[in-house]
Amino acid sequence: MSDGKENALGLAASAYLRSARHQPIQWHEWGAEAFAKAVEEDKPVLLDIGAVWCHWCHVMDRESYENEETARIINDLFIAVKVDRDERPDVDSRYQAAVSTISGQGGWPLTAFLTPQGKPYFGGTYFPPDDRYGRPSFQRVLLTMAEAFQKRRGEVNESADGVMGAIEHNESFSGRSADLGPELVAKLVDAATKQFDERNGGFGSQPKFPHSGAIDLLIDAAGRGGDKERAESAGNVAQFTLLKMAAGGIHDQLAGGFHRYSVDERWVVPHFEKMAYDNSELLKNYVHAFQTWGNPEFARVARGILRWMDEWLSDREQGGFYASQDADDSLEDDGDYFTWTRAEAREVLTPEEFAVAAMYFNLRDVGDMHHNPQKNVLHVGATLDGIVKAVGGTREDVRALIEAAAKKMYAARLARKTPYVDKTIYTGWNGMCVSAYLMAGRVLGLEETTAFALKSLDQVIEVAWSSSEGLAHVVAYGEGVSAARIAGGLEDYAFLATAALDAWEATGALRYYAVAKEIGDAMVARFYDPVGCGFFDAEKPEAPIGVLSARRKPLQDAPVPAGNPVAAAVLLRLFALTNEAKYEVHAQETLETFAGVVEHFGLYAASYGLALQREVEGTVQVCVVGSDERAMELERAALRGYAVNRSVVRLGDLKDLPPALAETLPHLPVGESVALVCKGNSCLPPIGSVEELVGAL
């Protein structure tokens, strides 16, 4: 606060909340205490939802929440509540829906005005400190909303009740259908290809997000038989998009990894924040593309994502993946950490290196950033052959100069003040990262990557999982602070169970299968709707505040894969390993619950398409038995070509197996490394050669 004291957020665990502890606002954390105070003082609630990586959240903090006059208005007329959307996705998702109903807008910062009972009656996103951008000043909005609450209470309550009704209606899907055939998968594939940007790659126009789920759906479709035209189209869209993103400014050309999205349709100028979940899913995309087409560029980009995550997003000592890296160091920065003028590049490079780097990274006198036109976002502006033609030498000479320049520029960038890394370790996002690392480690032959994935998974399970209490949403906070346990949501359970199943496949260690089954059973017990079918995103709270009373069944990827299709995929995998019909029944019921409406979500229902493909095709398990060089060759062959319904299980022996495999796998001669291709309750005869295995698959 202005006198050097801290407000109540000084006691918060979240990095985002703690960053506001010196603001002159009398902030409260989300909870019953804040709303009880609002009832007692008969004041409306000002709700601010944001994140530590969110640029416009920081802008509004500095312009409004650090302004003494604005703070006085808020402290006099409101009870102020601040929420970290990463820490409380259940709160964020519901109030996003509410504000979208009111204003047609969503995003962060989310600014909502609530009754003392937590019901929203007005809201928006960013409000400027004065009238601009076609938006009213924040102070004007504050005074108007306070006056409405004080003098037109009936209208406020009526509006709030209307919003609550709209949310509850929007969250109740009436799309139940038993039509779960391949035709529905094909419709979702076609929906993605129809939105393809043929010039720039990706889907739709600006702003442009990666849509990793859609890319995986297309890669899977490309490897299928049947409709060759659809498969070829899907493959072209996926490959072109991945190559265009890799060449763009959304891809950090120096450190590896990807920024959250591009503000333009050409992938050039990104919002510079980097998220764990974007990079985990893009890592899978590039690995799956390399599996399918063998293009070394896909493997190079995947290794770059791993390099960045290893360096910046990993707790190398304990295990675990951090949440995000901020877009910029300060509001004056505005991407300056990541961008370059020609003079800055020339200062750290030799003339030969600069001549090549200026062409390759498209360094121009007039660059890409509005606030400083000399600043360039590094993106590929010329091919190796084009540079060779311009400067002479060989492709190898040019490649060596580019690599040398990139190393020097990255070293120089490291001397700049680095944007903040939120070292909070979230359960669900760690599950996603573990799965991506396991796949990358296996396909690219990176033992250290696989080992770190298993170390991280062990850490999350040890800290966050309890068979009696369930999963916690947060494994650890980055600043070493402790806090009350936040219950895990559906996504935490679904992603961690997925990671445990992936670990079982990679290692053959039965303990990972066992914990996946435990978490899967708990997921059904805590979130499954036995009446309407499908999964709720959160357990029903005992005393819900405001819109937390609305039950949600997430279907849409936004951008994290939606909880319902991921949960259905977990259950289908468990069914294949246990032969327990309850898993298949719940999975089918979940998919049927949304089958009547899912095609309307198109691109945003890609995770549903992947889960449905698994159901339609049935799980194919390739069990590689043995530990010698032949077994390794068989495993590599089994991993060629991505197919969502194929599991490749590495088994040292056949002593400890899940029930279904124990019943299905035949008795084998001791000492022979073989692969067994199994589907349903039967397996093909043991296969000993790579050629036979490729043919069988």
PDB file of C-alpha atoms in Angstrom, residues 405-506:
ATOM      1  CA  ALA A 405      24.669 -16.208 -34.075  1.00  0.00           C
ATOM      2  CA  ALA A 406      21.721 -17.739 -32.204  1.00  0.00           C
ATOM      3  CA  LYS A 407      23.975 -18.833 -29.336  1.00  0.00           C
ATOM      4  CA  LYS A 408      25.554 -15.391 -29.025  1.00  0.00           C
ATOM      5  CA  MET A 409      22.207 -13.600 -29.210  1.00  0.00           C
ATOM      6  CA  TYR A 410      20.728 -15.903 -26.589  1.00  0.00           C
ATOM      7  CA  ALA A 411      23.703 -15.309 -24.295  1.00  0.00           C
ATOM      8  CA  ALA A 412      23.209 -11.566 -24.735  1.00  0.00           C
ATOM      9  CA  ARG A 413      19.486 -11.918 -24.062  1.00  0.00           C
ATOM     10  CA  LEU A 414      20.213 -13.727 -20.809  1.00  0.00           C
ATOM     11  CA  ALA A 415      22.031 -10.599 -19.623  1.00  0.00           C
ATOM     12  CA  ARG A 416      18.732  -8.689 -19.871  1.00  0.00           C
ATOM     13  CA  LYS A 417      16.351  -8.706 -16.925  1.00  0.00           C
ATOM     14  CA  THR A 418      14.344 -11.914 -17.307  1.00  0.00           C
ATOM     15  CA  PRO A 419      10.541 -11.955 -17.177  1.00  0.00           C
ATOM     16  CA  TYR A 420       9.152 -13.590 -14.049  1.00  0.00           C
ATOM     17  CA  VAL A 421       8.684 -17.356 -13.922  1.00  0.00           C
ATOM     18  CA  ASP A 422       5.719 -18.512 -11.834  1.00  0.00           C
ATOM     19  CA  LYS A 423       7.140 -21.572 -10.094  1.00  0.00           C
ATOM     20  CA  THR A 424       3.785 -22.831  -8.879  1.00  0.00           C
ATOM     21  CA  ILE A 425       3.433 -26.526  -9.668  1.00  0.00           C
ATOM     22  CA  TYR A 426      -0.141 -27.402 -10.664  1.00  0.00           C
ATOM     23  CA  THR A 427      -1.249 -31.034 -10.667  1.00  0.00           C
ATOM     24  CA  GLY A 428      -3.142 -31.124 -13.964  1.00  0.00           C
ATOM     25  CA  TRP A 429      -0.600 -29.150 -15.963  1.00  0.00           C
ATOM     26  CA  ASN A 430       2.143 -31.394 -14.587  1.00  0.00           C
ATOM     27  CA  GLY A 431       0.215 -34.410 -15.781  1.00  0.00           C
ATOM     28  CA  MET A 432       0.177 -32.874 -19.267  1.00  0.00           C
ATOM     29  CA  CYS A 433       3.900 -32.118 -19.163  1.00  0.00           C
ATOM     30  CA  VAL A 434       4.776 -35.607 -17.893  1.00  0.00           C
ATOM     31  CA  SER A 435       2.803 -37.216 -20.723  1.00  0.00           C
ATOM     32  CA  ALA A 436       4.514 -35.010 -23.310  1.00  0.00           C
ATOM     33  CA  TYR A 437       7.983 -35.720 -21.901  1.00  0.00           C
ATOM     34  CA  LEU A 438       7.352 -39.461 -21.830  1.00  0.00           C
ATOM     35  CA  MET A 439       6.288 -39.469 -25.466  1.00  0.00           C
ATOM     36  CA  ALA A 440       9.217 -37.281 -26.522  1.00  0.00           C
ATOM     37  CA  GLY A 441      11.669 -39.390 -24.540  1.00  0.00           C
ATOM     38  CA  ARG A 442      10.483 -42.601 -26.157  1.00  0.00           C
ATOM     39  CA  VAL A 443      10.181 -41.390 -29.755  1.00  0.00           C
ATOM     40  CA  LEU A 444      13.361 -39.277 -29.796  1.00  0.00           C
ATOM     41  CA  GLY A 445      15.399 -41.722 -27.718  1.00  0.00           C
ATOM     42  CA  LEU A 446      16.074 -39.250 -24.877  1.00  0.00           C
ATOM     43  CA  GLU A 447      16.598 -41.237 -21.674  1.00  0.00           C
ATOM     44  CA  GLU A 448      17.105 -38.142 -19.494  1.00  0.00           C
ATOM     45  CA  THR A 449      13.771 -36.740 -20.682  1.00  0.00           C
ATOM     46  CA  THR A 450      11.965 -39.949 -19.741  1.00  0.00           C
ATOM     47  CA  ALA A 451      13.754 -40.068 -16.385  1.00  0.00           C
ATOM     48  CA  PHE A 452      12.759 -36.493 -15.501  1.00  0.00           C
ATOM     49  CA  ALA A 453       9.149 -37.195 -16.482  1.00  0.00           C
ATOM     50  CA  LEU A 454       9.030 -40.171 -14.102  1.00  0.00           C
ATOM     51  CA  LYS A 455      10.745 -38.189 -11.346  1.00  0.00           C
ATOM     52  CA  SER A 456       8.174 -35.408 -11.736  1.00  0.00           C
ATOM     53  CA  LEU A 457       5.256 -37.834 -11.769  1.00  0.00           C
ATOM     54  CA  ASP A 458       6.520 -39.509  -8.605  1.00  0.00           C
ATOM     55  CA  GLN A 459       6.798 -36.103  -6.915  1.00  0.00           C
ATOM     56  CA  VAL A 460       3.265 -35.048  -7.871  1.00  0.00           C
ATOM     57  CA  ILE A 461       1.754 -38.351  -6.769  1.00  0.00           C
ATOM     58  CA  GLU A 462       3.628 -38.286  -3.458  1.00  0.00           C
ATOM     59  CA  VAL A 463       2.641 -34.712  -2.587  1.00  0.00           C
ATOM     60  CA  ALA A 464      -0.769 -34.213  -4.208  1.00  0.00           C
ATOM     61  CA  TRP A 465      -2.468 -37.627  -4.134  1.00  0.00           C
ATOM     62  CA  SER A 466      -4.223 -39.152  -1.155  1.00  0.00           C
ATOM     63  CA  SER A 467      -6.539 -42.127  -1.491  1.00  0.00           C
ATOM     64  CA  SER A 468      -8.738 -40.672   1.264  1.00  0.00           C
ATOM     65  CA  GLU A 469      -8.640 -36.931   0.440  1.00  0.00           C
ATOM     66  CA  GLY A 470      -8.198 -37.194  -3.323  1.00  0.00           C
ATOM     67  CA  LEU A 471      -6.015 -34.911  -5.414  1.00  0.00           C
ATOM     68  CA  ALA A 472      -4.857 -31.417  -4.549  1.00  0.00           C
ATOM     69  CA  HIS A 473      -4.875 -28.812  -7.317  1.00  0.00           C
ATOM     70  CA  VAL A 474      -1.533 -27.316  -6.244  1.00  0.00           C
ATOM     71  CA  VAL A 475       1.564 -29.413  -5.580  1.00  0.00           C
ATOM     72  CA  ALA A 476       3.765 -26.513  -4.453  1.00  0.00           C
ATOM     73  CA  TYR A 477       3.841 -22.727  -4.598  1.00  0.00           C
ATOM     74  CA  GLY A 478       6.871 -21.124  -6.160  1.00  0.00           C
ATOM     75  CA  GLU A 479       7.845 -18.786  -3.375  1.00  0.00           C
ATOM     76  CA  GLY A 480       8.034 -21.559  -0.819  1.00  0.00           C
ATOM     77  CA  VAL A 481       4.861 -20.433   0.929  1.00  0.00           C
ATOM     78  CA  SER A 482       2.293 -22.861   2.245  1.00  0.00           C
ATOM     79  CA  ALA A 483      -1.457 -22.502   1.965  1.00  0.00           C
ATOM     80  CA  ALA A 484      -4.706 -24.268   2.632  1.00  0.00           C
ATOM     81  CA  ARG A 485      -5.249 -27.254   0.347  1.00  0.00           C
ATOM     82  CA  ILE A 486      -7.251 -26.532  -2.810  1.00  0.00           C
ATOM     83  CA  ALA A 487      -9.191 -29.566  -3.986  1.00  0.00           C
ATOM     84  CA  GLY A 488      -8.312 -30.833  -7.426  1.00  0.00           C
ATOM     85  CA  GLY A 489     -10.802 -30.564 -10.245  1.00  0.00           C
ATOM     86  CA  LEU A 490     -11.735 -32.972 -13.014  1.00  0.00           C
ATOM     87  CA  GLU A 491      -8.799 -31.876 -15.186  1.00  0.00           C
ATOM     88  CA  ASP A 492      -6.308 -32.596 -12.386  1.00  0.00           C
ATOM     89  CA  TYR A 493      -7.625 -36.158 -12.068  1.00  0.00           C
ATOM     90  CA  ALA A 494      -7.911 -36.798 -15.801  1.00  0.00           C
ATOM     91  CA  PHE A 495      -4.476 -35.452 -16.737  1.00  0.00           C
ATOM     92  CA  LEU A 496      -2.653 -37.130 -13.847  1.00  0.00           C
ATOM     93  CA  ALA A 497      -4.359 -40.479 -14.521  1.00  0.00           C
ATOM     94  CA  THR A 498      -3.332 -40.099 -18.176  1.00  0.00           C
ATOM     95  CA  ALA A 499       0.266 -39.421 -17.146  1.00  0.00           C
ATOM     96  CA  ALA A 500       0.290 -42.488 -14.870  1.00  0.00           C
ATOM     97  CA  LEU A 501      -1.019 -44.672 -17.713  1.00  0.00           C
ATOM     98  CA  ASP A 502       1.651 -43.243 -20.018  1.00  0.00           C
ATOM     99  CA  ALA A 503       4.281 -44.048 -17.374  1.00  0.00           C
ATOM    100  CA  TRP A 504       2.990 -47.613 -17.130  1.00  0.00           C
ATOM    101  CA  GLU A 505       3.330 -47.995 -20.893  1.00  0.00           C
ATOM    102  CA  ALA A 506       6.852 -46.530 -20.921  1.00  0.00           C
TER     103      ALA A 506
END
